[in-house]
Short mmCIF file of C-alpha atoms and ligand atoms in Angstrom, two decimals:
data_model
loop_
_atom_site.label_atom_id
_atom_site.label_comp_id
_atom_site.label_asym_id
_atom_site.label_seq_id
_atom_site.Cartn_x
_atom_site.Cartn_y
_atom_site.Cartn_z
CA MET A 1 -7.87 50.04 -79.75
CA GLN A 2 -8.89 53.70 -79.81
CA SER A 3 -12.15 54.51 -78.07
CA SER A 4 -13.06 57.17 -80.59
CA GLY A 5 -16.30 55.69 -81.88
CA LYS A 6 -18.67 52.79 -82.09
CA LEU A 7 -17.07 49.55 -83.30
CA HIS A 8 -18.20 48.04 -86.59
CA LEU A 9 -18.01 44.72 -88.43
CA GLY A 10 -14.62 45.67 -89.89
CA ASN A 11 -13.21 45.95 -86.35
CA LEU A 12 -14.65 42.55 -85.45
CA LEU A 13 -13.30 40.72 -88.48
CA GLY A 14 -10.09 42.72 -88.91
CA ALA A 15 -8.95 42.78 -85.28
CA LEU A 16 -11.11 41.30 -82.55
CA GLU A 17 -11.48 37.80 -83.98
CA ASN A 18 -7.70 37.64 -84.33
CA TRP A 19 -7.23 38.88 -80.76
CA VAL A 20 -9.56 36.17 -79.51
CA SER A 21 -7.59 33.44 -81.27
CA MET A 22 -4.29 34.88 -80.03
CA GLN A 23 -5.35 34.63 -76.40
CA GLU A 24 -5.31 30.82 -76.72
CA GLU A 25 -1.60 30.88 -77.54
CA TYR A 26 -0.14 33.99 -75.90
CA ASP A 27 -0.25 36.02 -72.69
CA CYS A 28 -2.08 38.97 -74.25
CA PHE A 29 -2.53 42.57 -73.10
CA TYR A 30 -5.33 44.52 -74.79
CA PHE A 31 -6.17 48.06 -73.81
CA VAL A 32 -8.66 50.80 -74.49
CA ALA A 33 -6.45 53.53 -75.95
CA ASP A 34 -8.38 56.51 -74.63
CA TRP A 35 -5.36 58.84 -74.66
CA HIS A 36 -4.80 57.92 -78.30
CA SER A 37 -8.39 58.91 -79.05
CA LEU A 38 -7.52 62.40 -77.87
CA SER A 39 -4.66 62.69 -80.38
CA SER A 40 -7.07 63.48 -83.21
CA ASN A 41 -10.37 64.00 -81.35
CA TYR A 42 -9.31 66.25 -78.49
CA GLU A 43 -12.05 68.81 -79.16
CA ASP A 44 -15.04 66.50 -78.91
CA THR A 45 -14.73 64.29 -75.84
CA LYS A 46 -18.33 63.97 -74.64
CA GLU A 47 -18.71 60.38 -75.89
CA LEU A 48 -15.32 59.13 -74.74
CA GLN A 49 -16.45 57.49 -71.50
CA GLY A 50 -19.52 55.89 -73.07
CA ASN A 51 -17.37 54.55 -75.92
CA LEU A 52 -14.97 53.09 -73.40
CA VAL A 53 -17.62 50.94 -71.72
CA ASP A 54 -19.14 50.04 -75.06
CA MET A 55 -15.74 48.87 -76.24
CA GLY A 56 -15.44 46.61 -73.20
CA ILE A 57 -18.88 45.17 -73.99
CA ASN A 58 -17.88 44.46 -77.59
CA TRP A 59 -14.59 42.85 -76.57
CA LEU A 60 -16.31 40.48 -74.17
CA ALA A 61 -19.09 39.74 -76.65
CA ALA A 62 -16.46 38.94 -79.29
CA GLY A 63 -14.95 36.36 -76.93
CA LEU A 64 -12.07 38.10 -75.18
CA ASN A 65 -11.75 36.40 -71.84
CA PRO A 66 -10.42 38.28 -68.81
CA GLU A 67 -9.23 34.94 -67.38
CA LYS A 68 -6.91 34.55 -70.37
CA SER A 69 -6.09 38.12 -71.43
CA THR A 70 -5.37 41.30 -69.51
CA LEU A 71 -7.96 43.89 -70.56
CA PHE A 72 -7.27 47.41 -69.32
CA ILE A 73 -7.65 51.18 -69.73
CA GLN A 74 -4.61 53.15 -70.86
CA SER A 75 -5.33 56.41 -69.04
CA LEU A 76 -5.51 54.64 -65.67
CA ILE A 77 -1.86 53.64 -65.96
CA PRO A 78 0.29 56.79 -65.63
CA GLN A 79 3.43 54.78 -66.46
CA HIS A 80 2.41 55.04 -70.13
CA ALA A 81 2.65 58.83 -69.89
CA VAL A 82 5.95 58.79 -68.01
CA LEU A 83 7.62 56.45 -70.48
CA TYR A 84 6.17 58.57 -73.32
CA VAL A 85 8.03 61.56 -71.85
CA LEU A 86 11.31 59.66 -71.58
CA LEU A 87 11.03 58.31 -75.14
CA GLY A 88 9.92 61.71 -76.42
CA MET A 89 13.18 63.21 -75.15
CA ILE A 90 15.25 60.97 -77.41
CA THR A 91 13.07 60.56 -80.51
CA PRO A 92 14.18 62.80 -83.42
CA ILE A 93 11.31 64.79 -84.94
CA PRO A 94 12.09 63.71 -88.55
CA TRP A 95 11.40 60.08 -87.52
CA LEU A 96 7.86 61.13 -86.62
CA GLU A 97 7.29 63.37 -89.62
CA ARG A 98 8.07 60.56 -92.03
CA VAL A 99 5.48 58.11 -90.58
CA PRO A 100 3.13 57.46 -93.55
CA SER A 101 -0.13 57.74 -91.57
CA TYR A 102 1.01 61.13 -90.18
CA LYS A 103 1.67 62.51 -93.64
CA GLU A 104 -1.56 61.04 -95.00
CA LYS A 105 -3.75 62.47 -92.24
CA MET A 106 -2.09 65.88 -92.40
CA GLU A 107 -2.94 66.02 -96.09
CA ASN A 108 -6.47 64.62 -95.88
CA VAL A 109 -8.02 65.67 -92.57
CA LYS A 110 -9.24 69.23 -92.98
CA ASP A 111 -11.99 69.48 -90.35
CA ARG A 112 -9.63 69.39 -87.34
CA ASN A 113 -6.37 71.02 -86.41
CA LEU A 114 -3.84 68.21 -86.21
CA HIS A 115 -0.81 70.51 -85.93
CA THR A 116 -0.39 69.44 -82.34
CA HIS A 117 2.38 67.96 -80.26
CA GLY A 118 0.08 65.06 -79.32
CA PHE A 119 -0.72 64.10 -82.89
CA LEU A 120 2.90 64.19 -84.01
CA GLY A 121 3.95 62.27 -80.90
CA TYR A 122 1.26 59.61 -81.23
CA PRO A 123 3.72 56.89 -82.37
CA VAL A 124 5.96 57.63 -79.38
CA LEU A 125 3.05 57.00 -77.02
CA GLN A 126 2.31 53.86 -79.00
CA ALA A 127 5.93 52.74 -78.53
CA ALA A 128 5.59 53.28 -74.77
CA ASP A 129 2.31 51.29 -74.76
CA ILE A 130 3.99 48.32 -76.38
CA ILE A 131 7.37 48.15 -74.67
CA LEU A 132 6.00 48.68 -71.14
CA TYR A 133 4.64 45.13 -71.39
CA MET A 134 7.79 43.62 -72.94
CA ALA A 135 5.68 42.57 -75.90
CA ASP A 136 7.30 40.04 -78.23
CA PHE A 137 4.53 40.46 -80.81
CA VAL A 138 1.95 43.07 -81.72
CA PRO A 139 -1.08 42.11 -83.84
CA VAL A 140 -1.05 44.72 -86.59
CA GLY A 141 -2.52 45.38 -89.97
CA ILE A 142 -0.24 46.23 -92.87
CA ASP A 143 -0.77 49.99 -92.35
CA GLN A 144 0.56 49.76 -88.78
CA VAL A 145 3.86 48.10 -89.72
CA PRO A 146 5.75 51.43 -90.11
CA HIS A 147 4.59 52.43 -86.60
CA LEU A 148 5.97 49.23 -85.21
CA GLU A 149 9.24 49.72 -87.08
CA LEU A 150 9.48 53.13 -85.43
CA THR A 151 8.96 51.48 -82.03
CA ARG A 152 11.81 49.12 -82.80
CA GLU A 153 14.04 52.04 -83.84
CA ILE A 154 13.22 53.91 -80.62
CA VAL A 155 14.08 50.81 -78.56
CA ARG A 156 17.43 50.42 -80.32
CA HIS A 157 18.16 54.14 -79.88
CA PHE A 158 17.33 53.95 -76.16
CA HIS A 159 19.55 50.91 -75.69
CA GLU A 160 22.47 52.53 -77.53
CA LEU A 161 22.16 55.82 -75.66
CA TYR A 162 21.92 54.35 -72.19
CA LYS A 163 24.08 51.27 -72.78
CA THR A 164 21.34 48.99 -71.60
CA LYS A 165 18.86 46.34 -72.73
CA VAL A 166 15.70 47.18 -70.81
CA PHE A 167 13.11 46.58 -73.52
CA VAL A 168 12.14 43.91 -76.04
CA GLU A 169 12.10 44.79 -79.75
CA PRO A 170 8.55 43.80 -80.74
CA GLN A 171 7.79 41.93 -83.94
CA PRO A 172 4.63 42.40 -86.03
CA LYS A 173 2.13 39.57 -85.88
CA MET A 174 0.25 39.69 -89.14
CA ALA A 175 -2.91 37.64 -89.28
CA GLU A 176 -4.96 36.30 -92.16
CA VAL A 177 -8.01 38.47 -91.59
CA LYS A 178 -11.25 38.51 -93.54
CA LYS A 179 -11.37 41.71 -95.59
CA LEU A 180 -14.71 43.49 -95.46
CA PRO A 181 -15.43 46.73 -97.32
CA GLY A 182 -18.01 49.32 -96.25
CA LEU A 183 -21.52 49.49 -97.71
CA ASP A 184 -20.27 51.70 -100.55
CA GLY A 185 -17.16 49.62 -101.33
CA ARG A 186 -14.69 51.97 -99.61
CA LYS A 187 -12.97 51.00 -96.36
CA MET A 188 -15.59 50.50 -93.63
CA SER A 189 -15.43 53.56 -91.40
CA LYS A 190 -17.77 55.42 -89.09
CA SER A 191 -16.68 58.71 -90.65
CA TYR A 192 -17.62 57.55 -94.17
CA GLY A 193 -21.16 56.67 -93.01
CA ASN A 194 -20.79 53.21 -94.58
CA ALA A 195 -20.48 51.02 -91.50
CA ILE A 196 -22.52 48.20 -90.00
CA PHE A 197 -22.08 48.61 -86.27
CA LEU A 198 -21.68 45.83 -83.74
CA SER A 199 -24.41 47.52 -81.70
CA ASP A 200 -26.87 47.49 -84.65
CA THR A 201 -29.89 45.22 -84.29
CA PRO A 202 -30.35 42.40 -86.85
CA GLN A 203 -33.14 44.51 -88.41
CA GLU A 204 -30.86 47.54 -88.73
CA ARG A 205 -28.17 45.37 -90.29
CA ALA A 206 -30.65 43.87 -92.78
CA LYS A 207 -31.71 47.38 -93.78
CA LYS A 208 -28.09 48.37 -94.31
CA VAL A 209 -27.49 45.21 -96.36
CA SER A 210 -30.37 46.25 -98.63
CA MET A 211 -28.43 49.47 -99.31
CA ILE A 212 -25.13 47.81 -100.33
CA VAL A 213 -23.97 48.85 -103.78
CA THR A 214 -24.35 46.10 -106.41
CA ASP A 215 -23.08 45.67 -109.98
CA PRO A 216 -24.03 49.09 -111.46
CA ALA A 217 -24.53 47.56 -114.91
CA ARG A 218 -27.27 45.25 -113.63
CA VAL A 219 -30.33 47.46 -113.88
CA ARG A 220 -33.20 45.03 -114.68
CA ARG A 221 -33.90 41.66 -113.09
CA ASP A 222 -33.02 39.80 -116.30
CA ASP A 223 -29.69 41.62 -116.83
CA LYS A 224 -26.76 39.30 -116.31
CA GLY A 225 -24.53 40.44 -113.46
CA ASN A 226 -20.84 40.44 -112.67
CA PRO A 227 -20.15 39.45 -109.05
CA GLU A 228 -16.56 40.66 -109.31
CA VAL A 229 -17.72 44.28 -109.33
CA CYS A 230 -20.51 43.77 -106.80
CA ASN A 231 -20.01 44.74 -103.19
CA VAL A 232 -22.74 42.37 -101.98
CA PHE A 233 -20.66 39.53 -103.34
CA SER A 234 -17.65 40.71 -101.26
CA PHE A 235 -19.86 40.33 -98.19
CA HIS A 236 -21.05 36.88 -99.32
CA LYS A 237 -17.41 35.77 -99.47
CA VAL A 238 -17.17 36.50 -95.75
CA PHE A 239 -20.56 35.40 -94.42
CA THR A 240 -21.75 32.68 -96.82
CA LYS A 241 -20.50 29.09 -97.12
CA SER A 242 -17.99 28.77 -99.96
CA ALA A 243 -20.02 26.19 -101.94
CA ARG A 244 -22.98 28.58 -101.95
CA VAL A 245 -20.72 31.51 -102.90
CA SER A 246 -19.74 29.59 -106.06
CA GLU A 247 -23.42 28.97 -106.83
CA ILE A 248 -24.26 32.65 -106.39
CA ASP A 249 -21.40 33.52 -108.71
CA GLY A 250 -22.93 31.36 -111.44
CA ASP A 251 -26.54 32.36 -110.71
CA CYS A 252 -25.66 36.06 -110.86
CA ARG A 253 -23.84 35.71 -114.17
CA SER A 254 -26.82 33.86 -115.68
CA ALA A 255 -29.42 36.17 -114.03
CA LYS A 256 -30.90 33.15 -112.24
CA ILE A 257 -30.86 35.11 -108.98
CA GLY A 258 -31.99 38.72 -108.57
CA CYS A 259 -30.23 41.31 -106.40
CA VAL A 260 -33.13 41.60 -103.94
CA ASP A 261 -33.07 37.87 -103.16
CA CYS A 262 -29.28 37.86 -103.13
CA LYS A 263 -29.27 40.58 -100.49
CA LYS A 264 -31.96 38.85 -98.42
CA GLU A 265 -29.84 35.72 -98.35
CA LEU A 266 -26.82 37.75 -97.27
CA ALA A 267 -28.81 39.46 -94.50
CA SER A 268 -29.91 36.08 -93.21
CA ASN A 269 -26.35 34.68 -93.25
CA LEU A 270 -25.04 37.79 -91.52
CA ALA A 271 -27.72 37.43 -88.84
CA ASN A 272 -26.68 33.81 -88.25
CA TYR A 273 -23.01 34.75 -88.09
CA MET A 274 -23.69 37.51 -85.56
CA ALA A 275 -26.26 35.65 -83.43
CA PRO A 276 -23.81 34.36 -80.75
CA PHE A 277 -22.16 37.80 -80.60
CA ASP A 278 -25.54 39.56 -80.27
CA GLU A 279 -26.61 37.24 -77.49
CA ARG A 280 -23.44 37.87 -75.48
CA ARG A 281 -23.60 41.60 -76.20
CA LYS A 282 -27.14 41.76 -74.86
CA GLU A 283 -26.03 39.99 -71.72
CA TYR A 284 -23.11 42.40 -71.07
CA GLU A 285 -25.18 45.47 -71.95
CA GLY A 286 -27.25 44.70 -68.89
CA LYS A 287 -24.09 44.52 -66.80
CA ARG A 288 -22.21 47.70 -67.63
CA ARG A 289 -20.92 47.99 -64.07
CA ASP A 290 -19.43 44.46 -64.26
CA VAL A 291 -17.76 45.31 -67.56
CA LEU A 292 -16.11 48.35 -65.98
CA ASP A 293 -15.01 46.19 -63.04
CA ILE A 294 -13.37 43.75 -65.45
CA LEU A 295 -11.46 46.61 -67.10
CA HIS A 296 -10.43 47.98 -63.69
CA GLU A 297 -9.22 44.59 -62.49
CA GLY A 298 -7.18 44.17 -65.68
CA THR A 299 -5.77 47.65 -65.13
CA LEU A 300 -4.47 46.66 -61.70
CA LYS A 301 -2.71 43.64 -63.20
CA ALA A 302 -1.24 45.62 -66.08
CA ARG A 303 -0.03 48.39 -63.79
CA VAL A 304 2.24 45.97 -61.90
CA VAL A 305 4.02 45.02 -65.12
CA ALA A 306 4.17 48.62 -66.33
CA ALA A 307 5.61 49.87 -63.02
CA ASP A 308 8.36 47.26 -63.08
CA THR A 309 9.42 48.10 -66.64
CA LEU A 310 9.29 51.83 -66.03
CA ALA A 311 11.42 51.55 -62.89
CA ARG A 312 14.10 49.75 -64.90
CA ALA A 313 13.88 52.33 -67.69
CA GLU A 314 14.20 55.23 -65.24
CA GLU A 315 17.18 53.59 -63.64
CA ALA A 316 18.81 53.16 -67.06
CA VAL A 317 18.24 56.84 -67.85
CA GLY A 318 19.58 57.78 -64.42
CA ILE A 319 16.53 59.82 -63.55
CA ALA A 320 15.33 57.91 -60.50
CA ILE A 321 17.08 57.52 -57.20
CA PRO A 322 18.08 53.85 -57.09
CA LYS A 323 16.53 51.79 -54.32
CA SER A 324 19.00 51.14 -51.51
S1 SF4 B 401 -27.18 38.99 -107.82
FE1 SF4 B 401 -26.00 39.31 -105.98
S2 SF4 B 401 -23.87 39.20 -106.64
FE2 SF4 B 401 -25.11 39.53 -108.49
S3 SF4 B 401 -25.12 41.74 -108.79
FE3 SF4 B 401 -26.97 41.22 -107.61
S4 SF4 B 401 -26.36 41.45 -105.49
FE4 SF4 B 401 -24.50 41.34 -106.70
#
């Protein structure tokens, strides 16, 4: 997970909750991708270190358990960079230029210069991140599947070139995640200014809930509404019990409930949903040093695995002097 900004509810529901459930079944490696943050935010780095600790706090508050999962920091494991170099030597540029997210960002991001080696090579670093740990599965959203396919192609290419089988071809692990839009109905994103942050207080969240866009045709209290076009209703589907969601659907259509009360109810349900998270977050906020220690301990564990894989990869390439 990139440490390029504060985490929001979309990150919790779309990724972290899935990560937490995966740790019960798999030997998981989760890392703060601080080098990846540089790929598109290399000019403004003053918040990087603070974001890194804050990310650790959010992970632990969400329920990631360092006894079950290895939690670490990418930039403290140089093996990622070395494998990135080796893979970069063999990856054809057209493979990178055709990655959909590369094309999309090149067209849409105008406030930064992304014509850099690092931005184009981002999926190669991502491939190194994954295969260093011999990952069988990677939890991805649908938009990350082409990246993972590229990783698999790079692995096959490496194996063919060097007549070896050092790495594992990782498979995508798609989860049924709860979809949550931003306050304005677009994708929730810090850069769109439509996010509810995990670090927000319950009061701040309630204020943001009061700003969520509703059915635009419902102007007066006695106008009948249409929940299907109301963004508040999308939130209710996530945070409100399903029997009550059906009632709200009917009450909105018959104007039995007004938007102000509907939002108050949502704010209260959201506060209940987030209460255990908030409590744990408060606890870890007071122990920032301990959180960093957890990430450093995980880094030591991860580095052992990464060093072993890299040594085998270097031997396959013929770049390292074999041990006698
Ligand atoms: S009553 Fe609720 S669901 Fe209906 S339009 Fe208002 S906020 Fe949306």
